[in-house]
C-alpha cells in the first residue's frame, strides 16, 4: 500500500514502455449513471391566467365571457408580427356554457411567419367587435420530434423538430440545459429546415464532461418547448475517428473538448502491451482530438483505445493497424529488406528482436532505404532465411517501425527477466548484449547498458502519469487483446489541520473531504466514493488517508468556513490552515468625523483583543477564521458605544459609529386627521447610517417609540404612494435622554372635478325626474330615486376616504367616473321601465291612494367597492351576475302573490340588459360599475319587503 510499487510490476512497466508504453490499465467503459428524466416547461410571454396563454404543446388558449361573444360562439383571431398578418376562425370548445367560452388554436394552425413579438386581436365574427387585444406575445413553439440527436461536421449537436414548429424557422433562441452532477447552462440554438442546431460554445462544452446525459428545457424569454428532452451526447456522437502512424495515435471525436486534459489508455496486440498517457485535447479546423506520440508506441497489429477524464470514461474504440511491415532476410543473413516500403532517413537507436527463443536488444543497427542492417545477433550464423522474426526498430528522430519476417515470430511476450541472463546456448530468454550479460534487468536490455537522460525522464513521467490516471481501472466491457487489468495503486496522504491564528493544530472536530481533482464538487450528494472520494469528521487535527494514486482536492469545513488545498500525485503530506482574518475598522461620530483614542474590542470564543484608534479613527483587528461569532465594540468615554455582531469573521464591520447623546422619537401617522399606519415614514438625509438607525429603531406598531437616536434635529417625511397624496414634512428635535413626538398627517388631495360635480348634479336631477307629474302615483318612482340619491351621497364621500385609498392603492379618479356613469345608466333604465304603458296604467290607477314616501333601506358602503377592486374582472362580473340571479328568483317567487309584477320585473330586465351591454376598460372601473349596479339590483329584491309598495302592485287597473 501507500507509494510502494512491486518490483516485478515496475520492471514490467518499464520494458513495455520501451516497446508499447507503460503497463497500466484504465477504465474505458461507458459513463456511469442513467439519464435524468425531465419534462420541458412552456416559456415566452405568458398572459394572465384565464385571459390568454400558450400551453406546453404550443396551443394558444384563451377565455371569453359568453355575454361578450353573443349567440355565435365563433370568433376571429388575427395575428400580426413584423408586417405579416393572418386570421384564424375558431369556435368555443364548450358552446353550451352560460358564463365563459374556452377557445384553442392548435400550434399547427398558427401562422408560419415569425411569432416572437405578436399582436393578437380577437373579435366577433358577426360584427367585428374586438373582444381581446394583446401585444408583445411570444408564440414561438419548438416541438422536438426525438431526443437522439447527432453531431454535424463542426461538432455541433443537432436535434430534429416536427413540422408543427410555429414561427421559429430561421431564428436563433436559447435553451436551458442541465447535465449530471448538478451542472447547468443556457445554450444558444437555431432552427432551420426542422433541424435544431446547438452552438458548440463554452457553455455547451462545459456540459460535455462525462457523465453528460443532458436534459433540455425552455429558457426565459425563449420559445415554448415540448417533446422528448433527454439527450445522450455519447449516443449522438459518431464513432471516434482513429488515425494511427508508427509512434502516434490520434483520436478525433465531438465528445472531446479542446483544452481539457484526458487520460488515454492503449491496449495493444502484436506485441501485447498496455500504454497510458495524459494529454490535452487540441482543436484544429473545428475537429477536436487527443494525440499520444512516443517513439516506443510502435508496430502493433491492433489497439483498443480508451479515453477518460476526471475518472469517467469518454469513449472507447478498437483500431486494427493492418500488421507490421513485411520483410525478407537478405543474403548473408545479417540484414532484412522491406518488401513494399522504405525506412525513415534517421539513425537507429536500437532494435528489439523477438524470436521463439525470446527478446534481444540490438544496439548496432542501421538503415539504408528499405534495408535494415543488424549486428550482435544471438546466433553467429545470422538470421534464418526461412525463420519467423518480429522486430521493433526505434529511431532517434522518427517514429518506431515494426517489421515482420515469416509469420512474425514473437511468440514470447516482450518481458525482461529480473534475475539476470544466462550464457549463450542456454534455453532461456536472453536480453543482454555481449559483454553486459551480468547486468541483466532493464539496464542490460538497453544498448551499452545505459539509459539516456531523456529516455529515463520520459519513462518516469509515463510511470507517474500512467499510474495516476489508469492503474487498476478495468476496460469497460473488457479489452480486445491486451493484458489483464492490474490492481488499483494507492498512496498514503497525511493531512494536518491547523488554526493559523494560534499557529497550532486544530483539536476540534473538522469535516474533511477528499475528491479526485477532476471530480465535480457541485454534487449535492457529497463526494463520489465510487470514483475514489472520501469524507468524514476528523478529530485532533491530523489524519492519514489511503487514496488512489492520483491528484486529490482536500476541503476542510469548520464553523461555516472552508479551506481547500490540492495534494499532487507525489505529495504524501498536506497542511490545511484556517488563516486568521485581518480587517481595519474605522470609528466615526454622528457627523462622520473620525474618533481618536476609541477602544475597539473583538470578543470571540471567550477571548478578547483590543486596539485603540489612531488620528484617523482606524484600528486593525485580527481574529481567527474558526471563530463561531465575533462581537465588535467601539467605546469612548465621551460617547455611547456602538456594537456589531457577525457570525462570519469575514464580515467584520469596516465602520462603527459612536454618538455623544441619544434620545427617543415617537412618530404618529394619519391621513386627513384620522390615525393610520398606511403612511411610510422616512428621514430626509443623505446619511445612510442615520437612515439605517431609524429603520432599526422604527416603531412596528402605531405609537411605539424609536429609541436610541442621536440627539439633534431631524426632518421626517410622511408619504403614501399615489397621485392624490402629497408628502408631508415635519422637523423635530430629539432631546438627550428625553422623548420627542411628531405627527405626520398626510393630506388626501383628491376633490371632485368640475366635470365630476356636473355629472353628480345630473345624477341627482335625473333621480328627481323619475317622479312623474300629473295624476300618477309616485311611490315606486320615489323608492328607486332614493337608490340613486344614496349613490350620489357615496360619491360625495370619496374625498373623505383617503385611508381606504391609501391602504388599497386604488385611484379615486376612475372610481368616481365609473360610479357616476353607472348610476346615471341605471336611472335611465329605471325611467324606461317606469314609463311602459303597463306601468303608467298601474300608477294612474293608484292615483287615489294615500301618498307615501318609501326609501331604500340599504346603503352604498365604499368598503364593498374596495373589496371588489381587489378581485379580477371575471370575479367582479360573477358577483354582479349572482346578485341579478337572486333578484330574478325574488321576482319569480312573488309573481303569483301580486296583481302586477312589472314595476320590479321591468326594472330588473333593464338592469340585466345594461349589464350585458356595458364593458369597462380595467379592473378599477369595472369594480365601480359592479358596485353601482349591484345597489339598484338589490333594491329590486328589497321592494317586496315594503308593504305600502306591495299595495301598489296589488292594485287593480280596471
PDB file of C-alpha atoms in Angstrom, residues 360-361 376-378 416-426 428-446 448-449:
ATOM      1  CA  UNK A 360      17.058  -9.359 -27.593  1.00  0.00           C
ATOM      2  CA  UNK A 361      18.091  -5.741 -27.793  1.00  0.00           C
ATOM      3  CA  UNK A 376      25.124  -8.583 -32.451  1.00  0.00           C
ATOM      4  CA  UNK A 377      22.635 -11.240 -33.470  1.00  0.00           C
ATOM      5  CA  UNK A 378      22.158 -14.037 -30.898  1.00  0.00           C
ATOM      6  CA  UNK A 416      12.634  -8.907 -19.311  1.00  0.00           C
ATOM      7  CA  UNK A 417      13.593 -11.448 -16.629  1.00  0.00           C
ATOM      8  CA  UNK A 418      14.517  -9.997 -13.260  1.00  0.00           C
ATOM      9  CA  UNK A 419      17.260 -12.483 -12.267  1.00  0.00           C
ATOM     10  CA  UNK A 420      19.927 -11.796 -14.889  1.00  0.00           C
ATOM     11  CA  UNK A 421      20.544 -13.655 -18.158  1.00  0.00           C
ATOM     12  CA  UNK A 422      22.154 -16.983 -18.934  1.00  0.00           C
ATOM     13  CA  UNK A 423      25.098 -17.600 -21.169  1.00  0.00           C
ATOM     14  CA  UNK A 424      24.936 -18.494 -24.866  1.00  0.00           C
ATOM     15  CA  UNK A 425      23.175 -21.685 -25.671  1.00  0.00           C
ATOM     16  CA  UNK A 426      21.003 -21.691 -22.559  1.00  0.00           C
ATOM     17  CA  UNK A 428      16.020 -19.238 -21.526  1.00  0.00           C
ATOM     18  CA  UNK A 429      15.042 -15.709 -22.549  1.00  0.00           C
ATOM     19  CA  UNK A 430      18.117 -13.614 -23.194  1.00  0.00           C
ATOM     20  CA  UNK A 431      18.084  -9.818 -23.320  1.00  0.00           C
ATOM     21  CA  UNK A 432      21.642  -8.664 -22.621  1.00  0.00           C
ATOM     22  CA  UNK A 433      24.197  -7.532 -25.156  1.00  0.00           C
ATOM     23  CA  UNK A 434      27.604  -9.202 -25.417  1.00  0.00           C
ATOM     24  CA  UNK A 435      29.821  -8.165 -22.532  1.00  0.00           C
ATOM     25  CA  UNK A 436      26.871  -6.995 -20.446  1.00  0.00           C
ATOM     26  CA  UNK A 437      25.216 -10.308 -19.581  1.00  0.00           C
ATOM     27  CA  UNK A 438      25.894  -9.868 -15.896  1.00  0.00           C
ATOM     28  CA  UNK A 439      23.841  -6.679 -15.645  1.00  0.00           C
ATOM     29  CA  UNK A 440      20.514  -8.242 -16.578  1.00  0.00           C
ATOM     30  CA  UNK A 441      17.255  -6.441 -15.996  1.00  0.00           C
ATOM     31  CA  UNK A 442      16.224  -3.303 -17.850  1.00  0.00           C
ATOM     32  CA  UNK A 443      19.714  -1.783 -17.884  1.00  0.00           C
ATOM     33  CA  UNK A 444      21.091  -4.846 -19.647  1.00  0.00           C
ATOM     34  CA  UNK A 445      18.397  -4.534 -22.303  1.00  0.00           C
ATOM     35  CA  UNK A 446      19.455  -1.050 -23.393  1.00  0.00           C
ATOM     36  CA  UNK A 448      25.616  -0.301 -23.944  1.00  0.00           C
ATOM     37  CA  UNK A 449      23.858  -0.942 -20.658  1.00  0.00           C
TER      38      UNK A 449
END
